[in-house]
XYZ file of C-alpha atoms in Angstrom:
683
model
C 23.268 -68.089 30.488
C 21.303 -69.040 33.193
C 19.160 -66.553 35.259
C 20.120 -67.874 38.519
C 16.498 -69.474 39.056
C 17.820 -73.307 38.974
C 19.088 -75.105 42.030
C 22.892 -75.248 41.672
C 23.158 -79.258 42.550
C 20.948 -79.538 39.357
C 22.764 -77.382 37.280
C 25.723 -80.202 37.918
C 23.665 -83.084 36.040
C 23.690 -85.107 39.193
C 20.791 -87.483 39.696
C 21.055 -88.372 43.291
C 21.127 -85.984 46.369
C 24.730 -85.467 48.108
C 22.786 -86.795 51.401
C 21.997 -90.074 49.942
C 25.106 -91.494 51.328
C 23.215 -91.192 54.892
C 21.008 -93.569 53.711
C 22.569 -96.097 51.937
C 22.852 -99.280 54.013
C 24.352 -102.805 53.560
C 21.850 -105.062 51.910
C 23.379 -108.107 53.454
C 21.990 -109.390 56.789
C 19.469 -106.556 56.942
C 16.384 -107.306 58.892
C 13.354 -107.546 56.664
C 11.421 -104.720 58.380
C 14.205 -102.400 57.669
C 14.427 -103.433 53.834
C 10.996 -102.469 53.417
C 11.681 -99.234 55.409
C 14.539 -98.337 53.208
C 12.356 -99.152 50.034
C 9.868 -96.696 50.996
C 12.144 -94.073 51.695
C 14.119 -94.857 48.089
C 10.309 -94.560 46.514
C 9.646 -91.436 48.221
C 13.146 -90.257 47.031
C 12.847 -91.100 43.452
C 9.066 -89.435 43.345
C 10.707 -86.187 44.661
C 13.547 -86.891 42.163
C 10.835 -86.842 39.485
C 8.826 -83.869 41.184
C 12.264 -81.954 40.938
C 13.231 -82.880 37.557
C 9.841 -81.861 36.425
C 10.013 -78.440 38.124
C 13.623 -78.128 36.739
C 12.329 -78.614 33.266
C 9.272 -76.081 33.757
C 11.798 -73.545 34.976
C 13.949 -74.204 31.881
C 10.847 -73.807 29.819
C 10.112 -70.644 31.604
C 14.041 -69.169 31.322
C 13.342 -70.046 27.485
C 10.286 -68.313 27.210
C 11.851 -65.173 29.586
C 14.803 -65.234 26.989
C 12.298 -65.130 23.994
C 10.459 -62.358 25.672
C 13.729 -60.282 26.268
C 14.965 -60.925 22.659
C 11.899 -59.235 21.438
C 11.691 -56.340 23.644
C 12.605 -53.347 21.010
C 15.635 -52.305 22.896
C 18.925 -53.795 24.119
C 18.490 -55.765 27.262
C 21.111 -57.212 29.668
C 21.591 -58.956 32.726
C 25.256 -58.816 34.992
C 26.042 -60.928 38.054
C 25.870 -59.129 41.247
C 29.814 -58.217 41.041
C 29.636 -56.728 38.048
C 30.338 -59.158 34.648
C 27.968 -59.747 32.446
C 25.568 -62.878 32.492
C 23.098 -62.315 29.457
C 22.795 -59.957 26.503
C 19.718 -59.948 24.096
C 19.794 -61.097 20.618
C 18.940 -57.395 19.616
C 22.202 -56.217 21.551
C 24.385 -58.844 19.532
C 22.733 -57.706 16.305
C 23.332 -54.101 16.819
C 26.957 -54.802 18.091
C 27.793 -57.787 15.875
C 29.379 -59.570 18.848
C 28.792 -63.059 19.656
C 27.957 -64.160 23.169
C 31.481 -65.592 23.583
C 33.130 -62.133 22.677
C 30.627 -60.184 24.755
C 30.397 -62.649 27.815
C 31.854 -61.281 31.502
C 33.762 -58.112 30.684
C 34.053 -58.452 26.848
C 31.248 -55.834 26.430
C 33.516 -53.091 27.096
C 34.981 -53.416 23.472
C 31.496 -52.264 22.209
C 31.876 -48.809 23.868
C 33.575 -45.561 22.424
C 36.934 -45.477 23.988
C 36.310 -41.574 25.117
C 33.235 -43.006 27.199
C 34.487 -45.929 28.583
C 36.545 -44.345 31.519
C 33.234 -42.731 32.659
C 31.065 -45.689 32.354
C 33.325 -47.961 34.130
C 33.478 -45.444 37.081
C 29.891 -45.030 37.487
C 29.429 -48.843 37.271
C 31.453 -49.426 40.106
C 30.032 -46.838 42.103
C 26.569 -48.432 41.378
C 28.054 -51.824 42.409
C 28.932 -50.401 45.827
C 26.054 -48.261 46.429
C 23.630 -51.056 45.254
C 21.638 -48.193 43.850
C 19.532 -48.057 40.397
C 21.505 -45.351 37.821
C 21.943 -44.352 34.290
C 24.633 -43.166 32.132
C 24.972 -41.963 28.375
C 27.704 -43.329 26.326
C 28.197 -43.979 22.810
C 27.922 -47.799 21.708
C 29.558 -49.207 18.624
C 27.074 -50.409 15.876
C 27.887 -53.498 13.450
C 29.276 -51.070 10.852
C 31.460 -49.251 13.165
C 29.217 -46.246 13.395
C 28.829 -44.831 17.020
C 25.911 -43.769 18.252
C 24.545 -42.185 21.799
C 22.685 -44.687 24.100
C 20.994 -44.091 27.431
C 22.034 -46.993 29.743
C 19.638 -47.801 32.771
C 20.502 -50.467 35.483
C 18.456 -51.638 38.092
C 19.242 -54.192 40.814
C 17.576 -57.474 41.587
C 17.318 -58.490 45.214
C 16.599 -62.020 47.096
C 14.163 -62.609 49.886
C 17.003 -61.139 52.127
C 17.606 -57.949 50.295
C 20.703 -59.196 48.812
C 21.957 -58.421 45.267
C 21.478 -61.255 42.977
C 21.666 -59.797 39.527
C 21.852 -56.377 37.762
C 19.131 -55.874 35.082
C 19.496 -52.937 32.395
C 18.265 -51.654 29.089
C 20.315 -49.626 26.370
C 18.171 -46.917 24.724
C 19.196 -45.356 21.588
C 19.189 -41.568 21.945
C 21.240 -40.661 19.165
C 18.324 -38.301 17.611
C 17.759 -36.831 21.006
C 21.367 -36.124 21.156
C 21.410 -34.520 17.995
C 18.419 -32.629 18.870
C 19.830 -31.344 22.096
C 23.248 -30.369 20.569
C 20.985 -28.648 17.650
C 18.885 -26.933 20.395
C 22.147 -25.862 22.108
C 23.611 -24.423 19.151
C 20.146 -22.522 18.740
C 20.384 -21.131 21.877
C 23.957 -20.173 21.291
C 23.137 -18.640 17.933
C 20.062 -17.028 19.469
C 22.082 -15.569 22.449
C 24.531 -14.208 19.869
C 21.836 -12.720 17.664
C 20.056 -11.124 20.714
C 23.127 -9.517 21.805
C 24.057 -8.499 18.192
C 20.772 -7.186 16.674
C 20.503 -3.626 16.360
C 17.717 -3.167 19.118
C 17.532 -3.897 23.148
C 15.930 -7.067 23.941
C 14.739 -8.213 27.314
C 12.795 -10.196 29.418
C 10.937 -10.346 32.815
C 9.162 -12.458 35.154
C 5.447 -12.770 35.587
C 5.726 -9.784 37.903
C 7.607 -7.342 35.593
C 10.569 -7.743 37.341
C 13.410 -8.088 34.794
C 15.604 -11.074 34.685
C 17.390 -10.571 31.305
C 18.882 -7.669 29.258
C 21.056 -8.232 26.303
C 24.344 -6.484 25.713
C 23.233 -3.728 23.844
C 20.998 -2.391 26.483
C 23.534 -2.768 28.964
C 26.174 -1.170 26.841
C 23.857 1.677 26.032
C 22.369 2.179 29.661
C 26.187 1.994 31.067
C 24.970 -0.373 33.443
C 25.926 -4.074 34.495
C 23.594 -6.943 34.659
C 23.703 -6.609 38.430
C 22.852 -2.873 38.176
C 19.930 -3.482 35.684
C 18.091 -6.459 36.659
C 14.718 -6.607 38.865
C 13.570 -3.153 39.001
C 16.852 -1.331 38.924
C 16.653 -0.726 35.209
C 14.168 1.924 36.131
C 17.005 4.249 37.129
C 17.636 4.901 33.261
C 14.132 6.010 32.679
C 13.887 9.606 31.971
C 12.197 11.149 35.402
C 9.163 13.158 33.559
C 8.155 9.338 31.974
C 8.500 7.117 34.773
C 5.220 7.492 36.204
C 3.460 6.986 33.188
C 5.680 3.751 32.363
C 5.163 2.301 35.575
C 1.777 2.541 35.494
C 1.113 1.258 32.108
C 3.281 -1.543 32.527
C 1.502 -2.799 35.768
C -1.552 -2.268 33.366
C -0.617 -4.704 30.899
C 0.669 -7.115 33.613
C -2.811 -7.242 35.059
C -4.352 -7.579 31.422
C -1.525 -9.794 30.054
C -2.301 -8.218 26.600
C 0.719 -6.821 24.314
C 1.706 -3.380 24.765
C 3.795 -0.951 23.509
C 4.844 2.853 24.851
C 7.213 5.507 24.079
C 9.683 6.796 26.579
C 13.000 8.421 26.944
C 16.032 6.261 28.204
C 19.075 7.752 29.513
C 22.307 6.814 27.369
C 25.667 6.049 29.172
C 27.056 9.833 28.684
C 23.563 11.155 30.153
C 21.780 12.140 27.050
C 18.276 11.162 26.637
C 16.703 9.398 23.512
C 13.163 8.455 23.000
C 12.684 4.313 22.560
C 9.543 2.492 21.822
C 9.289 -0.174 24.252
C 6.975 -3.265 22.983
C 6.190 -6.063 25.493
C 4.343 -9.784 24.988
C 3.603 -12.495 27.238
C 4.281 -15.978 26.844
C 1.647 -18.285 28.482
C 1.633 -22.422 29.102
C -1.218 -24.288 28.581
C -3.315 -23.224 31.275
C -2.871 -19.453 30.226
C -0.900 -18.365 32.836
C 1.673 -15.907 31.898
C 5.475 -17.563 31.975
C 7.308 -14.799 31.159
C 7.487 -11.538 29.295
C 9.603 -10.576 26.226
C 10.140 -7.126 24.956
C 12.527 -4.724 22.679
C 13.387 -1.299 22.976
C 13.727 0.203 19.402
C 15.591 3.740 19.036
C 13.125 6.388 17.608
C 14.771 9.450 18.482
C 15.019 10.504 14.721
C 12.024 9.233 14.012
C 10.537 11.411 16.484
C 12.502 14.423 15.660
C 11.287 13.858 11.944
C 8.149 13.813 13.171
C 7.959 17.070 15.092
C 9.581 18.827 11.928
C 6.863 16.920 9.859
C 4.150 18.015 12.079
C 5.348 21.721 11.812
C 5.376 21.713 8.405
C 2.035 20.082 8.063
C 0.790 22.582 10.369
C 2.479 25.148 8.223
C 0.936 23.771 5.141
C -2.490 23.598 6.470
C -2.420 27.082 7.426
C -1.165 28.057 3.905
C -3.882 26.029 2.472
C -6.304 27.804 4.784
C -5.144 31.257 3.742
C -5.039 30.745 -0.007
C -8.215 28.588 0.673
C -6.371 25.557 -1.444
C -6.459 21.910 -0.694
C -4.503 19.133 -1.429
C -5.489 15.672 -2.584
C -4.161 12.017 -3.811
C -6.555 10.312 -5.840
C -6.982 6.830 -7.692
C -9.799 7.669 -9.926
C -10.287 3.979 -11.015
C -10.479 2.531 -7.717
C -12.495 5.661 -6.770
C -10.155 6.276 -3.379
C -9.478 9.791 -2.575
C -7.070 11.225 0.338
C -7.977 15.065 1.016
C -6.346 17.768 2.924
C -8.512 19.283 5.821
C -8.866 22.581 3.320
C -10.572 20.314 0.673
C -12.727 19.011 3.233
C -13.341 22.741 4.085
C -13.673 23.880 0.628
C -16.508 21.525 -0.114
C -17.870 21.660 3.534
C -17.799 17.743 3.491
C -17.200 15.770 6.916
C -13.693 14.820 7.136
C -14.990 11.470 8.382
C -16.611 11.246 5.037
C -15.240 8.675 2.550
C -15.161 10.907 -0.511
C -16.212 9.656 -4.038
C -16.502 10.999 -7.606
C -20.356 10.552 -7.161
C -20.181 12.751 -4.121
C -18.688 15.614 -5.683
C -20.836 15.016 -8.659
C -23.881 15.411 -6.716
C -23.084 19.029 -5.758
C -21.424 19.909 -9.266
C -23.677 22.689 -10.918
C -26.047 21.133 -13.418
C -24.613 23.342 -16.091
C -21.115 22.382 -15.534
C -21.606 18.527 -15.269
C -20.857 17.908 -19.176
C -17.487 19.791 -18.390
C -16.874 18.046 -14.920
C -17.593 14.519 -16.466
C -15.498 15.042 -19.410
C -12.725 16.096 -16.963
C -13.226 12.905 -14.857
C -13.281 10.801 -18.494
C -9.894 12.039 -19.317
C -8.387 11.593 -15.830
C -9.433 7.868 -15.612
C -7.573 7.464 -18.786
C -4.524 8.451 -17.438
C -4.253 12.194 -18.680
C -3.084 15.432 -16.667
C -6.394 17.278 -16.262
C -6.979 21.168 -15.376
C -10.521 22.183 -14.843
C -12.863 24.886 -13.672
C -16.486 24.351 -12.142
C -18.891 25.395 -9.800
C -20.645 23.590 -6.891
C -23.795 24.281 -5.256
C -23.746 23.866 -1.472
C -26.768 22.187 0.551
C -27.191 25.655 1.890
C -27.621 27.086 -1.709
C -24.269 28.996 -1.695
C -22.439 28.605 -5.235
C -18.382 28.118 -5.076
C -16.328 28.362 -8.105
C -13.507 25.762 -7.981
C -10.269 25.462 -9.829
C -8.214 22.515 -9.826
C -5.422 20.731 -11.649
C -4.068 17.051 -11.203
C -0.703 15.705 -12.356
C -0.149 11.763 -12.595
C 2.319 10.880 -10.048
C 2.550 7.141 -10.524
C 1.115 4.118 -11.785
C -0.233 1.403 -9.142
C -1.350 -1.835 -10.329
C -2.179 -0.185 -13.779
C -4.199 2.357 -12.091
C -2.880 6.160 -12.565
C -2.312 7.987 -8.985
C -2.960 11.681 -9.228
C -1.950 14.241 -6.871
C -3.434 17.876 -7.641
C -4.821 20.743 -5.873
C -8.414 22.460 -5.593
C -8.756 26.113 -5.063
C -11.780 27.989 -3.812
C -11.659 30.988 -6.523
C -15.268 32.388 -5.894
C -13.835 35.642 -4.579
C -11.668 36.065 -7.535
C -14.523 35.215 -9.808
C -16.299 37.670 -8.119
C -13.792 40.277 -8.398
C -12.946 39.166 -12.313
C -16.867 39.651 -12.576
C -16.780 42.922 -11.190
C -13.870 43.696 -13.469
C -15.402 42.240 -16.633
C -18.419 44.504 -16.070
C -16.379 47.236 -15.646
C -14.302 46.521 -18.884
C -17.764 46.125 -20.536
C -18.565 49.291 -19.255
C -15.397 50.654 -20.288
C -15.650 49.164 -23.809
C -19.355 50.768 -23.676
C -18.143 54.271 -23.241
C -15.011 53.711 -25.308
C -17.295 52.238 -28.336
C -19.841 55.555 -27.463
C -16.961 57.903 -27.614
C -15.479 56.206 -30.785
C -18.948 56.694 -32.404
C -19.144 60.212 -31.362
C -15.609 60.821 -32.631
C -16.658 59.081 -35.770
C -20.151 60.865 -36.013
C -18.301 64.313 -35.491
C -15.709 63.569 -38.332
C -18.414 62.272 -40.571
C -20.431 65.223 -40.106
C -17.569 67.538 -40.350
C -16.525 65.991 -43.869
C -19.847 65.597 -45.297
C -21.918 68.716 -43.780
C -20.960 71.001 -46.505
C -21.815 68.320 -49.406
C -25.122 67.919 -47.708
C -25.659 71.356 -47.063
C -24.913 71.842 -51.106
C -27.274 69.245 -51.959
C -30.207 70.743 -49.848
C -29.392 74.245 -51.048
C -29.653 73.006 -54.810
C -32.395 70.910 -54.205
C -34.556 73.909 -53.109
C -33.327 75.926 -55.884
C -34.139 73.446 -58.150
C -38.011 73.230 -56.883
C -38.206 76.893 -56.979
C -36.979 77.093 -60.526
C -39.249 74.170 -61.852
C -42.371 75.815 -59.773
C -41.880 79.400 -61.880
C -44.212 80.171 -64.518
C -42.762 79.319 -67.009
C -40.311 76.863 -65.330
C -36.697 77.542 -65.459
C -35.826 74.252 -67.355
C -32.331 75.572 -68.017
C -31.511 76.664 -64.455
C -32.990 73.363 -62.864
C -31.113 71.212 -65.111
C -28.077 73.091 -64.051
C -28.863 72.787 -60.428
C -29.508 69.160 -60.556
C -25.978 68.402 -62.060
C -24.778 70.624 -58.993
C -26.827 68.203 -56.657
C -25.282 65.305 -58.336
C -21.884 66.789 -57.880
C -22.268 67.588 -54.318
C -23.630 63.727 -53.542
C -20.572 62.409 -55.393
C -18.566 64.753 -53.206
C -20.540 63.264 -49.866
C -19.864 59.543 -50.815
C -15.914 59.981 -51.851
C -15.760 61.320 -47.960
C -17.344 58.538 -46.812
C -15.122 56.101 -48.652
C -12.087 57.889 -47.596
C -13.571 57.807 -44.003
C -14.175 54.110 -44.043
C -10.482 53.490 -45.706
C -9.133 55.776 -42.928
C -10.636 54.180 -40.022
C -10.082 50.315 -41.271
C -6.712 50.103 -42.617
C -4.571 48.244 -40.613
C -1.351 46.205 -41.276
C -1.206 42.127 -40.076
C 1.263 39.342 -39.776
C 1.521 36.281 -41.659
C 2.719 33.053 -40.008
C 1.836 29.436 -39.963
C -0.623 28.503 -37.495
C -2.431 25.494 -35.989
C -6.274 26.730 -36.061
C -7.148 24.296 -33.516
C -4.748 25.826 -30.960
C -5.766 29.360 -31.915
C -9.173 28.371 -30.878
C -8.246 26.846 -27.341
C -6.525 30.095 -26.510
C -9.702 32.018 -27.737
C -11.876 29.712 -25.303
C -9.675 29.990 -22.359
C -10.176 34.082 -22.990
C -13.980 33.698 -23.166
C -14.404 31.096 -20.567
C -15.470 33.626 -17.812
C -17.827 35.350 -20.047
C -19.313 32.314 -21.043
C -19.836 30.671 -17.592
C -21.103 34.292 -16.594
C -23.603 34.017 -19.368
C -24.384 30.406 -18.050
C -23.140 29.115 -21.510
C -22.060 25.283 -21.810
C -19.442 25.093 -24.496
C -18.923 21.862 -26.602
C -15.812 21.439 -28.764
C -15.477 18.834 -31.934
C -12.210 20.057 -33.199
C -10.730 17.915 -36.118
C -7.745 15.840 -35.447
C -4.692 16.248 -37.863
C -5.877 19.725 -38.955
C -3.831 21.115 -41.425
C -1.889 24.229 -40.965
C -2.886 27.497 -42.381
C -1.058 31.009 -43.132
C -2.695 34.052 -41.538
C -2.539 36.591 -38.750
C -3.114 34.521 -35.805
C -4.351 38.016 -34.023
C -7.223 38.961 -36.603
C -8.594 35.335 -37.049
C -8.278 35.114 -33.093
C -10.545 38.389 -33.142
C -12.813 36.759 -35.761
C -13.315 33.805 -33.437
C -13.795 36.010 -30.571
C -16.235 38.008 -32.097
C -18.334 35.099 -33.327
C -17.964 33.475 -29.560
C -19.437 36.947 -28.015
C -22.109 37.271 -30.791
C -23.269 33.466 -30.014
C -23.358 34.014 -26.360
C -25.144 37.302 -26.731
C -27.629 35.503 -28.906
C -28.526 33.175 -25.867
C -28.592 36.061 -23.184
C -32.575 35.477 -23.033
C -32.935 31.834 -23.594
C -34.592 29.968 -20.302
C -36.516 27.165 -21.744
C -33.523 25.168 -23.087
C -29.774 25.002 -22.603
C -27.467 27.768 -23.787
C -25.336 25.527 -25.718
C -22.438 26.591 -27.906
C -20.613 24.110 -30.291
C -17.584 24.585 -31.628
C -16.461 22.659 -34.593
C -13.504 22.469 -37.181
C -13.378 20.452 -40.150
C -10.986 20.072 -43.216
C -13.196 20.542 -46.455
C -12.309 18.535 -49.888
C -10.986 21.535 -51.660
C -7.673 21.797 -49.336
C -9.489 24.162 -46.971
C -10.189 24.307 -43.025
C -13.817 25.370 -41.766
C -14.527 26.866 -38.325
C -18.310 26.620 -37.155
C -19.550 28.407 -34.528
C -23.166 27.114 -33.692
C -25.529 28.649 -30.701
C -29.024 27.987 -29.545
C -29.897 31.494 -29.342
C -33.239 33.460 -30.819
C -31.817 33.460 -34.437
C -32.669 36.060 -37.124
C -35.297 36.531 -39.710
C -34.318 34.691 -42.958
C -35.024 37.980 -44.962
C -32.347 39.726 -42.543
C -29.510 36.964 -43.088
C -27.948 38.707 -46.066
C -27.620 42.157 -44.135
C -25.922 40.884 -41.076
C -22.349 41.310 -42.496
C -23.336 44.930 -44.033
C -21.809 47.942 -41.920
C -23.820 49.857 -39.343
C -26.318 47.069 -39.491
C -27.207 45.152 -36.491
C -29.977 43.012 -34.843
C -28.932 43.966 -31.363
C -30.236 46.750 -29.320
C -27.417 48.973 -28.914
C -25.052 47.321 -31.756
C -22.915 49.197 -33.801
C -23.201 46.700 -36.778
C -19.605 47.035 -37.207
C -18.222 43.527 -35.921
C -19.464 41.207 -38.449
C -18.520 43.626 -41.324
C -14.857 43.732 -39.832
C -14.800 40.058 -39.635
C -15.947 39.425 -43.339
C -13.309 41.788 -44.513
C -10.707 40.077 -42.513
C -11.517 36.389 -43.848
C -11.855 37.755 -47.373
C -8.356 39.060 -47.219
C -7.372 35.527 -46.129
C -8.926 34.361 -49.444
C -11.580 33.040 -47.313
C -15.657 33.042 -47.174
C -17.715 33.926 -44.067
C -21.343 33.470 -43.946
C -24.587 32.501 -41.466
C -27.107 29.851 -42.007
C -30.049 28.913 -39.558
C -29.794 25.542 -37.407
C -32.398 22.592 -37.764
C -33.296 23.827 -34.222
C -32.879 27.016 -32.732
C -30.371 29.356 -33.420
C -27.510 30.289 -35.956
C -24.307 28.793 -37.409
C -21.802 31.059 -38.515
C -18.821 29.659 -40.293
C -15.606 30.581 -42.308
C -13.622 28.855 -44.553
C -9.974 29.708 -45.562
C -7.069 27.722 -47.578
C -4.655 25.491 -46.116
C -1.969 27.640 -46.597
C -2.000 27.283 -50.421
C -2.757 30.789 -51.011
C -0.921 33.709 -49.419
C -2.958 36.293 -48.308
C -2.683 40.325 -48.754
C -0.408 41.941 -46.246
C -2.748 44.621 -45.763
C -6.581 44.298 -45.830
C -9.526 46.896 -44.725
C -11.759 46.376 -41.567
């Protein structure tokens, strides 16, 4: 096809100008001057013809070049005649559709378009032909393999110097991907609209000035308003009057700053009930930072607000109960050294509530004598074991507090045991216990004195007569021996009566000892370690009052024994108290008490109580277990004697030996249940 740039007469292939007949003359009879003139004219015409042919050749070359350019354009290009039929289609158009130039020439190009799109395409094309204006339309064009793809068809008129349309030029651009993207976007928008209207919250958008331009269905249904009743600023009618000013002031403030915001207000439901909502808003900006729109949500938090109110009330009650009971609570991860304390816990330790609590902070104020116990408790806790503990703290102002606590493993988090526990200030109860212990000690002392008085009166009554007889007989014997001559026979008889009265006094003492010492006891299998732990618990307050630090080395897998739990615990308790009282005056070294159990080679178990006290003279070791012998001022000398009797009735042995350093170690050894002790024993 040609582009209409060649003179139509040259298109016919004619080599002569049609007006040449005007210059044709008869050659016969012409004057020479006329012949010469005609030849000159023919020469000029020939030169013009050659020039015109050269121009035509150049045009043909330009036309071929233009065709090549059009064919290389990466789109589908074409040219139609002024009245609409096709004159030229680019090589890419033919390759895409698979139609030959003959098939698509004129109006044949219509077969390449989708039948559903062709009516609209032809209607638009006819309108453009009438109006002479540029235009565009979208239609589906069939590919050579039968696949239809969407194309954007653009057309421009080409006019001559007089403004008359000479040709129509156009392009067809593949927009299939864009159409699919648009369809996906439309589908996404439909889905988004569906999601916004079905999501279990209230969604909305507002203009940069804050006036609402969209409220989702749930918002409108909740408030019982139509879109026209709620858009712009009319949605404020659903806000609780008490919250309205606060909301509008806050809304205006974030519109000025452009920062995200949130606020809690009450919104009226369609039935008139107000519920609490959390309103969140965020601004969308353009590339320059100007706010294009506000988007937000309203989330019903009424149930949460009510739960928070109940929780706050419960917390206040708990806080008041903790304050009254001086009990603080905590949740702690010892391995990570993270501690969450209640207000009362901070108050007990007098720590600043803004301070991050650490184990070292607590350790720094633990009483030096209680540090070993405290460290042992922390070590057990780090291993994931429930712990109970009692220790003292020394505050910066010098006040000493007694703290009792317990912690239980709540859950394992990342391999770390998470504890929940309580701390109680038991200083007042400890002071009361100390006062009670002193009263008990005084009462016990009075009881011991009273018992001693009774015992003394009884002994005096029983042996008064034998002693009086001994004294009388001794005086009589002396007088008989002093006579001149001495009355040997009388003195001998008097001496026999003295021996009789002495034996009588000895019998009285033996009977009294048996009378006051005999006691029944109960045999049972028992765990010596467990029995000792119970005694430790009973003795802990006395030991702490005397500033005694107790250490235990209780053997594992200690075999059971058979005996009287109460009697053996009395022995252990007596040994504890003796060890504690032996260190009462020690000031130059720690008052350490070591309790140790062990299994001996001959199927026996041994308990040792080692103190760091003042000790005793080596020559007095053998007398410690004698009745009425005591190294303590005011002591009765009965306790160790009774302890030995109890151990011996268990087929055991009780002894004392000096330490390598200061103090003594008292030990007893009894069988592992191989022999049954007697059912009765003297004390």
